[in-house]
Amino acid sequence: MELAYFGAKVLHPRTVEPLMEKNIPLRIKNTFEPESEGTLITNDKEMTNNIIKAIASIRDVFLINIFGAGMVGVSGAAARIFSALGRANGNVILITQGSSETNISIVIYGGSQEAENCIRELKREFKDSSLIRDISIDEKVCVVSAVGAGMKGSKGIAGKLFEAVAKSGANIRMIAQGSSEVNISFVIGEEELENCLQTLHDTFIK
């Protein structure tokens, strides 16, 4: 399911979910090498040497950073943000909020037009409010996701992952991890993607 969402174009999340519900194995074949056995995906959680099974990326996204001390302890601020993004038809894929509650970072699918629509609706929503101090946007970013069932409960895997990212020369701008613990996603500059993917692949996949 994670790879279907993070860039594996041969799969769509909605095609994988019914198989998961019925515990039906899925085999992915290469149309250029039909004789190959391909990749078998099952519910078997048997551990292998590779804790991280795959590295995926998503391009054509932009990052919005929303700052404001007025959001601290105020209920409904996040709801208003996502209501504004909903009016702009923003397709949100990652969200993080600092523990200080003074900033929220959001990654959204799209290009310049989608970014412009989102910023317009956010400014309209908070134009008469003191909750938000500043809204910044970065369109030259991409999302990288490390995926693997073995990541759950594995101590130090995040440290090793980000050490490899630093080795590639990439600067992480945002980090997100779901409660499932089977993927860690982060945002870097699009110009850093190629080196980052190669370094992560050499470190964890080979």
Tab-separated table of N, CA and C in Angstrom, residues 37-200:
chain	number	residue	atom	x	y	z
A	37	GLU	N	10.108	-14.133	-12.388
A	37	GLU	CA	9.083	-14.428	-11.372
A	37	GLU	C	8.477	-13.173	-10.777
A	38	GLY	N	9.114	-12.023	-10.969
A	38	GLY	CA	8.561	-10.776	-10.475
A	38	GLY	C	8.684	-10.637	-8.966
A	39	THR	N	7.805	-9.820	-8.407
A	39	THR	CA	7.802	-9.555	-6.969
A	39	THR	C	6.491	-10.025	-6.366
A	40	LEU	N	6.575	-10.841	-5.340
A	40	LEU	CA	5.386	-11.345	-4.653
A	40	LEU	C	5.180	-10.561	-3.364
A	41	ILE	N	3.992	-9.985	-3.224
A	41	ILE	CA	3.633	-9.227	-2.025
A	41	ILE	C	2.588	-10.018	-1.254
A	42	THR	N	2.914	-10.349	-0.004
A	42	THR	CA	1.996	-11.121	0.840
A	42	THR	C	1.885	-10.459	2.206
A	43	ASN	N	1.104	-11.076	3.060
A	43	ASN	CA	0.934	-10.594	4.425
A	43	ASN	C	1.985	-11.182	5.355
A	44	ASP	N	2.913	-11.951	4.810
A	44	ASP	CA	3.970	-12.583	5.604
A	44	ASP	C	4.965	-11.526	6.056
A	45	LYS	N	5.166	-11.413	7.348
A	45	LYS	CA	6.049	-10.388	7.905
A	45	LYS	C	7.423	-10.948	8.252
A	46	GLU	N	7.807	-12.042	7.615
A	46	GLU	CA	9.118	-12.626	7.884
A	46	GLU	C	10.213	-11.602	7.591
A	47	MET	N	11.112	-11.445	8.553
A	47	MET	CA	12.160	-10.441	8.440
A	47	MET	C	13.257	-10.882	7.478
A	48	THR	N	13.836	-9.943	6.769
A	48	THR	CA	14.994	-10.194	5.914
A	48	THR	C	16.100	-9.224	6.324
A	49	ASN	N	17.231	-9.330	5.669
A	49	ASN	CA	18.347	-8.451	6.010
A	49	ASN	C	18.050	-6.994	5.688
A	50	ASN	N	17.220	-6.755	4.692
A	50	ASN	CA	16.891	-5.390	4.296
A	50	ASN	C	15.712	-4.871	5.103
A	51	ILE	N	15.987	-4.026	6.077
A	51	ILE	CA	14.909	-3.428	6.870
A	51	ILE	C	14.095	-2.485	5.995
A	52	ILE	N	14.796	-1.677	5.203
A	52	ILE	CA	14.138	-0.811	4.223
A	52	ILE	C	14.076	-1.569	2.905
A	53	LYS	N	12.875	-1.796	2.412
A	53	LYS	CA	12.676	-2.609	1.211
A	53	LYS	C	12.728	-1.802	-0.080
A	54	ALA	N	12.326	-0.540	0.001
A	54	ALA	CA	12.251	0.258	-1.227
A	54	ALA	C	12.365	1.741	-0.904
A	55	ILE	N	12.821	2.485	-1.888
A	55	ILE	CA	12.884	3.942	-1.816
A	55	ILE	C	12.045	4.490	-2.964
A	56	ALA	N	11.099	5.350	-2.648
A	56	ALA	CA	10.224	5.920	-3.678
A	56	ALA	C	10.246	7.444	-3.580
A	57	SER	N	9.819	8.098	-4.637
A	57	SER	CA	9.807	9.563	-4.637
A	57	SER	C	8.575	10.088	-5.350
A	58	ILE	N	8.212	11.303	-5.002
A	58	ILE	CA	7.087	11.990	-5.641
A	58	ILE	C	7.556	13.374	-6.071
A	59	ARG	N	7.402	13.658	-7.346
A	59	ARG	CA	7.704	14.989	-7.872
A	59	ARG	C	6.388	15.762	-8.029
A	60	ASP	N	6.481	16.938	-8.612
A	60	ASP	CA	5.298	17.772	-8.888
A	60	ASP	C	4.508	18.047	-7.617
A	61	VAL	N	5.220	18.482	-6.594
A	61	VAL	CA	4.582	18.871	-5.341
A	61	VAL	C	5.131	20.233	-4.927
A	62	PHE	N	4.471	20.855	-3.962
A	62	PHE	CA	5.003	22.086	-3.382
A	62	PHE	C	4.784	22.059	-1.874
A	63	LEU	N	5.619	22.812	-1.175
A	63	LEU	CA	5.610	22.836	0.289
A	63	LEU	C	5.124	24.188	0.777
A	64	ILE	N	4.121	24.166	1.640
A	64	ILE	CA	3.616	25.383	2.266
A	64	ILE	C	3.981	25.358	3.745
A	65	ASN	N	4.602	26.428	4.231
A	65	ASN	CA	4.911	26.584	5.649
A	65	ASN	C	4.083	27.730	6.206
A	66	ILE	N	3.341	27.436	7.258
A	66	ILE	CA	2.459	28.425	7.873
A	66	ILE	C	2.967	28.706	9.285
A	67	PHE	N	3.234	29.978	9.576
A	67	PHE	CA	3.791	30.366	10.871
A	67	PHE	C	2.831	31.304	11.592
A	68	GLY	N	2.812	31.188	12.927
A	68	GLY	CA	2.004	32.104	13.705
A	68	GLY	C	1.894	31.695	15.161
A	69	ALA	N	2.412	32.533	16.074
A	69	ALA	CA	2.296	32.242	17.504
A	69	ALA	C	0.841	32.283	17.947
A	70	GLY	N	0.004	32.931	17.156
A	70	GLY	CA	-1.411	33.007	17.495
A	70	GLY	C	-2.118	31.668	17.435
A	71	MET	N	-1.495	30.666	16.810
A	71	MET	CA	-2.112	29.341	16.719
A	71	MET	C	-1.947	28.526	17.997
A	72	VAL	N	-1.026	28.949	18.875
A	72	VAL	CA	-0.732	28.175	20.083
A	72	VAL	C	-1.959	28.085	20.982
A	73	GLY	N	-2.393	26.869	21.256
A	73	GLY	CA	-3.509	26.644	22.169
A	73	GLY	C	-4.867	27.034	21.631
A	74	VAL	N	-4.930	27.399	20.353
A	74	VAL	CA	-6.201	27.829	19.757
A	74	VAL	C	-6.808	26.668	18.982
A	75	SER	N	-7.968	26.224	19.404
A	75	SER	CA	-8.636	25.136	18.691
A	75	SER	C	-9.253	25.656	17.398
A	76	GLY	N	-9.219	24.843	16.376
A	76	GLY	CA	-9.856	25.204	15.112
A	76	GLY	C	-8.946	25.857	14.099
A	77	ALA	N	-7.702	26.205	14.485
A	77	ALA	CA	-6.799	26.860	13.530
A	77	ALA	C	-6.460	25.916	12.381
A	78	ALA	N	-6.111	24.680	12.720
A	78	ALA	CA	-5.780	23.703	11.675
A	78	ALA	C	-6.987	23.417	10.799
A	79	ALA	N	-8.165	23.360	11.414
A	79	ALA	CA	-9.386	23.106	10.649
A	79	ALA	C	-9.616	24.206	9.620
A	80	ARG	N	-9.349	25.445	9.999
A	80	ARG	CA	-9.518	26.560	9.069
A	80	ARG	C	-8.505	26.484	7.930
A	81	ILE	N	-7.294	26.052	8.251
A	81	ILE	CA	-6.267	25.899	7.218
A	81	ILE	C	-6.704	24.876	6.179
A	82	PHE	N	-7.176	23.724	6.651
A	82	PHE	CA	-7.552	22.667	5.711
A	82	PHE	C	-8.871	22.967	5.006
A	83	SER	N	-9.696	23.762	5.625
A	83	SER	CA	-10.908	24.211	4.947
A	83	SER	C	-10.547	25.110	3.763
A	84	ALA	N	-9.580	26.005	3.984
A	84	ALA	CA	-9.126	26.890	2.902
A	84	ALA	C	-8.477	26.086	1.782
A	85	LEU	N	-7.657	25.114	2.148
A	85	LEU	CA	-7.011	24.276	1.130
A	85	LEU	C	-8.040	23.444	0.373
A	86	GLY	N	-9.093	23.037	1.065
A	86	GLY	CA	-10.167	22.298	0.410
A	86	GLY	C	-10.872	23.142	-0.638
A	87	ARG	N	-11.100	24.413	-0.322
A	87	ARG	CA	-11.730	25.310	-1.299
A	87	ARG	C	-10.842	25.503	-2.523
A	88	ALA	N	-9.533	25.393	-2.313
A	88	ALA	CA	-8.587	25.538	-3.429
A	88	ALA	C	-8.344	24.218	-4.147
A	89	ASN	N	-9.072	23.176	-3.723
A	89	ASN	CA	-8.892	21.822	-4.279
A	89	ASN	C	-7.464	21.316	-4.099
A	90	GLY	N	-6.852	21.693	-2.979
A	90	GLY	CA	-5.501	21.237	-2.681
A	90	GLY	C	-5.486	19.780	-2.250
A	91	ASN	N	-4.672	18.978	-2.925
A	91	ASN	CA	-4.548	17.547	-2.614
A	91	ASN	C	-3.367	17.357	-1.661
A	92	VAL	N	-3.660	17.340	-0.358
A	92	VAL	CA	-2.625	17.267	0.674
A	92	VAL	C	-2.094	15.843	0.779
A	93	ILE	N	-0.749	15.698	0.804
A	93	ILE	CA	-0.176	14.356	0.930
A	93	ILE	C	0.662	14.177	2.189
A	94	LEU	N	1.209	15.264	2.744
A	94	LEU	CA	1.979	15.172	3.985
A	94	LEU	C	1.686	16.379	4.863
A	95	ILE	N	1.666	16.152	6.184
A	95	ILE	CA	1.415	17.227	7.141
A	95	ILE	C	2.323	17.030	8.347
A	96	THR	N	2.924	18.100	8.831
A	96	THR	CA	3.608	18.055	10.121
A	96	THR	C	3.326	19.351	10.862
A	97	GLN	N	3.304	19.256	12.195
A	97	GLN	CA	3.133	20.438	13.034
A	97	GLN	C	4.155	20.385	14.150
A	98	GLY	N	4.854	21.490	14.365
A	98	GLY	CA	5.842	21.544	15.427
A	98	GLY	C	5.188	21.448	16.791
A	99	SER	N	5.916	20.910	17.770
A	99	SER	CA	5.360	20.751	19.115
A	99	SER	C	5.041	22.092	19.760
A	100	SER	N	5.677	23.160	19.274
A	100	SER	CA	5.389	24.495	19.802
A	100	SER	C	4.049	25.020	19.318
A	101	GLU	N	3.470	24.348	18.313
A	101	GLU	CA	2.186	24.731	17.699
A	101	GLU	C	2.269	26.043	16.931
A	102	THR	N	3.471	26.535	16.683
A	102	THR	CA	3.597	27.821	15.986
A	102	THR	C	3.783	27.680	14.482
A	103	ASN	N	3.927	26.447	14.001
A	103	ASN	CA	4.073	26.286	12.548
A	103	ASN	C	3.475	24.963	12.082
A	104	ILE	N	2.947	24.987	10.884
A	104	ILE	CA	2.406	23.801	10.228
A	104	ILE	C	3.002	23.744	8.823
A	105	SER	N	3.534	22.579	8.454
A	105	SER	CA	4.086	22.384	7.113
A	105	SER	C	3.224	21.383	6.363
A	106	ILE	N	2.930	21.686	5.111
A	106	ILE	CA	2.005	20.875	4.321
A	106	ILE	C	2.571	20.681	2.921
A	107	VAL	N	2.579	19.438	2.456
A	107	VAL	CA	2.985	19.140	1.081
A	107	VAL	C	1.741	18.830	0.264
A	108	ILE	N	1.635	19.452	-0.904
A	108	ILE	CA	0.448	19.343	-1.748
A	108	ILE	C	0.870	19.018	-3.177
A	109	TYR	N	0.099	18.158	-3.829
A	109	TYR	CA	0.327	17.867	-5.246
A	109	TYR	C	0.054	19.107	-6.089
A	110	GLY	N	0.835	19.272	-7.153
A	110	GLY	CA	0.516	20.325	-8.106
A	110	GLY	C	1.705	21.200	-8.448
A	111	GLY	N	1.432	22.169	-9.324
A	111	GLY	CA	2.445	23.104	-9.774
A	111	GLY	C	2.117	24.523	-9.369
A	112	SER	N	2.551	25.475	-10.190
A	112	SER	CA	2.420	26.892	-9.855
A	112	SER	C	0.973	27.333	-9.697
A	113	GLN	N	0.080	26.853	-10.567
A	113	GLN	CA	-1.314	27.268	-10.493
A	113	GLN	C	-1.970	26.763	-9.219
A	114	GLU	N	-1.718	25.507	-8.874
A	114	GLU	CA	-2.290	24.943	-7.650
A	114	GLU	C	-1.738	25.661	-6.417
A	115	ALA	N	-0.454	25.987	-6.456
A	115	ALA	CA	0.161	26.705	-5.343
A	115	ALA	C	-0.465	28.086	-5.181
A	116	GLU	N	-0.667	28.758	-6.291
A	116	GLU	CA	-1.283	30.089	-6.267
A	116	GLU	C	-2.693	30.028	-5.694
A	117	ASN	N	-3.453	29.013	-6.083
A	117	ASN	CA	-4.818	28.864	-5.575
A	117	ASN	C	-4.828	28.641	-4.065
A	118	CYS	N	-3.909	27.808	-3.588
A	118	CYS	CA	-3.856	27.503	-2.157
A	118	CYS	C	-3.472	28.734	-1.343
A	119	ILE	N	-2.468	29.464	-1.801
A	119	ILE	CA	-2.037	30.666	-1.089
A	119	ILE	C	-3.156	31.701	-1.062
A	120	ARG	N	-3.854	31.858	-2.169
A	120	ARG	CA	-4.947	32.826	-2.240
A	120	ARG	C	-6.026	32.509	-1.210
A	121	GLU	N	-6.413	31.238	-1.117
A	121	GLU	CA	-7.476	30.857	-0.184
A	121	GLU	C	-7.019	30.951	1.270
A	122	LEU	N	-5.756	30.645	1.529
A	122	LEU	CA	-5.237	30.772	2.897
A	122	LEU	C	-5.223	32.236	3.335
A	123	LYS	N	-4.775	33.107	2.456
A	123	LYS	CA	-4.743	34.531	2.794
A	123	LYS	C	-6.154	35.076	2.967
A	124	ARG	N	-7.068	34.611	2.174
A	124	ARG	CA	-8.461	35.042	2.294
A	124	ARG	C	-9.047	34.588	3.631
A	125	GLU	N	-8.724	33.356	4.023
A	125	GLU	CA	-9.251	32.797	5.273
A	125	GLU	C	-8.758	33.563	6.500
A	126	PHE	N	-7.505	34.006	6.466
A	126	PHE	CA	-6.903	34.602	7.666
A	126	PHE	C	-6.611	36.096	7.525
A	127	LYS	N	-7.239	36.754	6.562
A	127	LYS	CA	-6.929	38.163	6.317
A	127	LYS	C	-7.297	39.064	7.490
A	128	ASP	N	-8.322	38.705	8.256
A	128	ASP	CA	-8.738	39.518	9.403
A	128	ASP	C	-8.394	38.840	10.724
A	129	SER	N	-7.412	37.959	10.688
A	129	SER	CA	-7.055	37.186	11.880
A	129	SER	C	-5.597	37.426	12.248
A	130	SER	N	-5.316	37.336	13.549
A	130	SER	CA	-3.938	37.478	14.034
A	130	SER	C	-3.286	36.121	14.282
A	131	LEU	N	-3.958	35.041	13.894
A	131	LEU	CA	-3.426	33.701	14.141
A	131	LEU	C	-2.182	33.420	13.309
A	132	ILE	N	-2.201	33.868	12.055
A	132	ILE	CA	-1.123	33.559	11.119
A	132	ILE	C	-0.245	34.786	10.899
A	133	ARG	N	1.068	34.619	11.108
A	133	ARG	CA	2.016	35.711	10.889
A	133	ARG	C	2.584	35.697	9.482
A	134	ASP	N	2.844	34.490	8.962
A	134	ASP	CA	3.492	34.413	7.654
A	134	ASP	C	3.157	33.089	6.976
A	135	ILE	N	3.098	33.112	5.657
A	135	ILE	CA	2.901	31.903	4.849
A	135	ILE	C	3.970	31.899	3.767
A	136	SER	N	4.775	30.849	3.731
A	136	SER	CA	5.802	30.742	2.694
A	136	SER	C	5.544	29.509	1.846
A	137	ILE	N	6.093	29.523	0.650
A	137	ILE	CA	5.867	28.407	-0.267
A	137	ILE	C	7.161	28.078	-1.003
A	138	ASP	N	7.391	26.803	-1.213
A	138	ASP	CA	8.555	26.342	-1.971
A	138	ASP	C	8.068	25.332	-3.003
A	139	GLU	N	8.199	25.696	-4.276
A	139	GLU	CA	7.707	24.827	-5.350
A	139	GLU	C	8.770	23.873	-5.880
A	140	LYS	N	10.033	24.124	-5.558
A	140	LYS	CA	11.110	23.293	-6.104
A	140	LYS	C	11.522	22.209	-5.111
A	141	VAL	N	10.550	21.377	-4.761
A	141	VAL	CA	10.801	20.310	-3.791
A	141	VAL	C	10.238	18.988	-4.303
A	142	CYS	N	10.585	17.919	-3.623
A	142	CYS	CA	10.033	16.599	-3.912
A	142	CYS	C	9.995	15.806	-2.609
A	143	VAL	N	9.232	14.729	-2.616
A	143	VAL	CA	9.091	13.872	-1.442
A	143	VAL	C	9.832	12.566	-1.687
A	144	VAL	N	10.581	12.131	-0.696
A	144	VAL	CA	11.242	10.828	-0.739
A	144	VAL	C	10.695	9.993	0.408
A	145	SER	N	10.410	8.732	0.134
A	145	SER	CA	9.863	7.850	1.163
A	145	SER	C	10.646	6.549	1.214
A	146	ALA	N	11.072	6.180	2.417
A	146	ALA	CA	11.708	4.882	2.659
A	146	ALA	C	10.644	3.953	3.227
A	147	VAL	N	10.488	2.774	2.613
A	147	VAL	CA	9.389	1.870	2.961
A	147	VAL	C	9.925	0.491	3.318
A	148	GLY	N	9.349	-0.105	4.358
A	148	GLY	CA	9.725	-1.470	4.727
A	148	GLY	C	9.036	-1.909	5.999
A	149	ALA	N	8.412	-3.088	5.977
A	149	ALA	CA	7.729	-3.596	7.166
A	149	ALA	C	8.706	-3.791	8.316
A	150	GLY	N	9.971	-4.079	7.987
A	150	GLY	CA	10.976	-4.290	9.015
A	150	GLY	C	11.362	-3.029	9.764
A	151	MET	N	10.923	-1.861	9.286
A	151	MET	CA	11.239	-0.610	9.954
A	151	MET	C	10.506	-0.477	11.282
A	152	LYS	N	9.378	-1.160	11.402
A	152	LYS	CA	8.576	-1.043	12.614
A	152	LYS	C	9.328	-1.611	13.805
A	153	GLY	N	9.586	-0.774	14.775
A	153	GLY	CA	10.271	-1.202	15.988
A	153	GLY	C	11.769	-1.343	15.861
A	154	SER	N	12.332	-1.019	14.697
A	154	SER	CA	13.781	-1.139	14.496
A	154	SER	C	14.484	0.112	15.026
A	155	LYS	N	15.239	-0.060	16.082
A	155	LYS	CA	15.919	1.073	16.697
A	155	LYS	C	17.043	1.575	15.798
A	156	GLY	N	17.131	2.879	15.684
A	156	GLY	CA	18.227	3.496	14.954
A	156	GLY	C	18.051	3.603	13.462
A	157	ILE	N	16.943	3.076	12.924
A	157	ILE	CA	16.789	3.091	11.470
A	157	ILE	C	16.628	4.513	10.944
A	158	ALA	N	15.922	5.372	11.701
A	158	ALA	CA	15.759	6.760	11.261
A	158	ALA	C	17.108	7.470	11.239
A	159	GLY	N	17.934	7.212	12.264
A	159	GLY	CA	19.255	7.825	12.306
A	159	GLY	C	20.110	7.411	11.125
A	160	LYS	N	20.081	6.123	10.787
A	160	LYS	CA	20.852	5.624	9.648
A	160	LYS	C	20.338	6.223	8.337
A	161	LEU	N	19.007	6.343	8.249
A	161	LEU	CA	18.409	6.909	7.038
A	161	LEU	C	18.860	8.346	6.829
A	162	PHE	N	18.748	9.154	7.876
A	162	PHE	CA	19.080	10.565	7.725
A	162	PHE	C	20.589	10.800	7.632
A	163	GLU	N	21.368	9.880	8.170
A	163	GLU	CA	22.819	9.947	7.974
A	163	GLU	C	23.155	9.761	6.493
A	164	ALA	N	22.456	8.830	5.848
A	164	ALA	CA	22.667	8.603	4.416
A	164	ALA	C	22.206	9.807	3.598
A	165	VAL	N	21.089	10.412	4.013
A	165	VAL	CA	20.594	11.603	3.312
A	165	VAL	C	21.628	12.727	3.400
A	166	ALA	N	22.180	12.915	4.598
A	166	ALA	CA	23.205	13.949	4.778
A	166	ALA	C	24.435	13.646	3.926
A	167	LYS	N	24.795	12.383	3.838
A	167	LYS	CA	25.947	11.969	3.026
A	167	LYS	C	25.740	12.326	1.554
A	168	SER	N	24.485	12.283	1.107
A	168	SER	CA	24.179	12.610	-0.292
A	168	SER	C	24.246	14.107	-0.564
A	169	GLY	N	24.292	14.904	0.513
A	169	GLY	CA	24.339	16.349	0.358
A	169	GLY	C	22.983	17.018	0.361
A	170	ALA	N	21.924	16.251	0.585
A	170	ALA	CA	20.569	16.812	0.569
A	170	ALA	C	20.230	17.454	1.910
A	171	ASN	N	19.448	18.509	1.854
A	171	ASN	CA	18.984	19.214	3.046
A	171	ASN	C	17.509	18.895	3.271
A	172	ILE	N	17.192	18.280	4.395
A	172	ILE	CA	15.808	17.893	4.689
A	172	ILE	C	15.022	19.101	5.183
A	173	ARG	N	13.867	19.341	4.580
A	173	ARG	CA	13.047	20.502	4.928
A	173	ARG	C	11.818	20.135	5.743
A	174	MET	N	11.462	18.857	5.709
A	174	MET	CA	10.277	18.407	6.439
A	174	MET	C	10.355	16.895	6.573
A	175	ILE	N	9.884	16.370	7.712
A	175	ILE	CA	9.882	14.928	7.962
A	175	ILE	C	8.497	14.510	8.434
A	176	ALA	N	8.032	13.343	7.965
A	176	ALA	CA	6.745	12.813	8.417
A	176	ALA	C	6.836	11.298	8.521
A	177	GLN	N	6.261	10.757	9.601
A	177	GLN	CA	6.188	9.308	9.762
A	177	GLN	C	4.831	8.954	10.342
A	178	GLY	N	4.158	7.986	9.715
A	178	GLY	CA	2.859	7.551	10.203
A	178	GLY	C	2.989	6.618	11.392
A	179	SER	N	1.892	6.389	12.088
A	179	SER	CA	1.899	5.527	13.267
A	179	SER	C	2.192	4.073	12.919
A	180	SER	N	2.043	3.696	11.646
A	180	SER	CA	2.333	2.323	11.235
A	180	SER	C	3.826	2.019	11.315
A	181	GLU	N	4.660	3.056	11.276
A	181	GLU	CA	6.123	2.943	11.362
A	181	GLU	C	6.751	2.200	10.185
A	182	VAL	N	6.009	1.958	9.119
A	182	VAL	CA	6.574	1.215	7.988
A	182	VAL	C	7.076	2.137	6.880
A	183	ASN	N	7.012	3.432	7.089
A	183	ASN	CA	7.630	4.355	6.135
A	183	ASN	C	8.030	5.648	6.828
A	184	ILE	N	9.069	6.240	6.322
A	184	ILE	CA	9.488	7.573	6.742
A	184	ILE	C	9.589	8.409	5.480
A	185	SER	N	8.903	9.539	5.472
A	185	SER	CA	8.921	10.420	4.308
A	185	SER	C	9.561	11.746	4.680
A	186	PHE	N	10.227	12.346	3.725
A	186	PHE	CA	10.849	13.640	3.970
A	186	PHE	C	10.892	14.440	2.674
A	187	VAL	N	11.055	15.738	2.828
A	187	VAL	CA	11.049	16.662	1.693
A	187	VAL	C	12.451	17.229	1.494
A	188	ILE	N	12.907	17.209	0.247
A	188	ILE	CA	14.197	17.799	-0.116
A	188	ILE	C	14.020	18.628	-1.386
A	189	GLY	N	15.057	19.351	-1.762
A	189	GLY	CA	15.015	20.112	-3.003
A	189	GLY	C	15.044	19.183	-4.205
A	190	GLU	N	14.345	19.566	-5.267
A	190	GLU	CA	14.270	18.693	-6.443
A	190	GLU	C	15.640	18.479	-7.085
A	191	GLU	N	16.537	19.454	-6.941
A	191	GLU	CA	17.880	19.311	-7.510
A	191	GLU	C	18.733	18.312	-6.714
A	192	GLU	N	18.282	17.958	-5.519
A	192	GLU	CA	19.021	17.020	-4.668
A	192	GLU	C	18.530	15.582	-4.811
A	193	LEU	N	17.459	15.392	-5.553
A	193	LEU	CA	16.782	14.096	-5.577
A	193	LEU	C	17.651	12.974	-6.129
A	194	GLU	N	18.271	13.188	-7.273
A	194	GLU	CA	19.014	12.104	-7.925
A	194	GLU	C	20.119	11.544	-7.031
A	195	ASN	N	20.931	12.433	-6.455
A	195	ASN	CA	22.014	11.977	-5.577
A	195	ASN	C	21.474	11.288	-4.331
A	196	CYS	N	20.386	11.829	-3.806
A	196	CYS	CA	19.790	11.256	-2.597
A	196	CYS	C	19.282	9.845	-2.854
A	197	LEU	N	18.547	9.651	-3.937
A	197	LEU	CA	18.015	8.328	-4.260
A	197	LEU	C	19.136	7.321	-4.479
A	198	GLN	N	20.184	7.733	-5.170
A	198	GLN	CA	21.300	6.823	-5.435
A	198	GLN	C	21.998	6.412	-4.144
A	199	THR	N	22.216	7.382	-3.257
A	199	THR	CA	22.879	7.084	-1.987
A	199	THR	C	22.032	6.166	-1.121
A	200	LEU	N	20.736	6.425	-1.050
A	200	LEU	CA	19.847	5.585	-0.248
A	200	LEU	C	19.773	4.173	-0.815
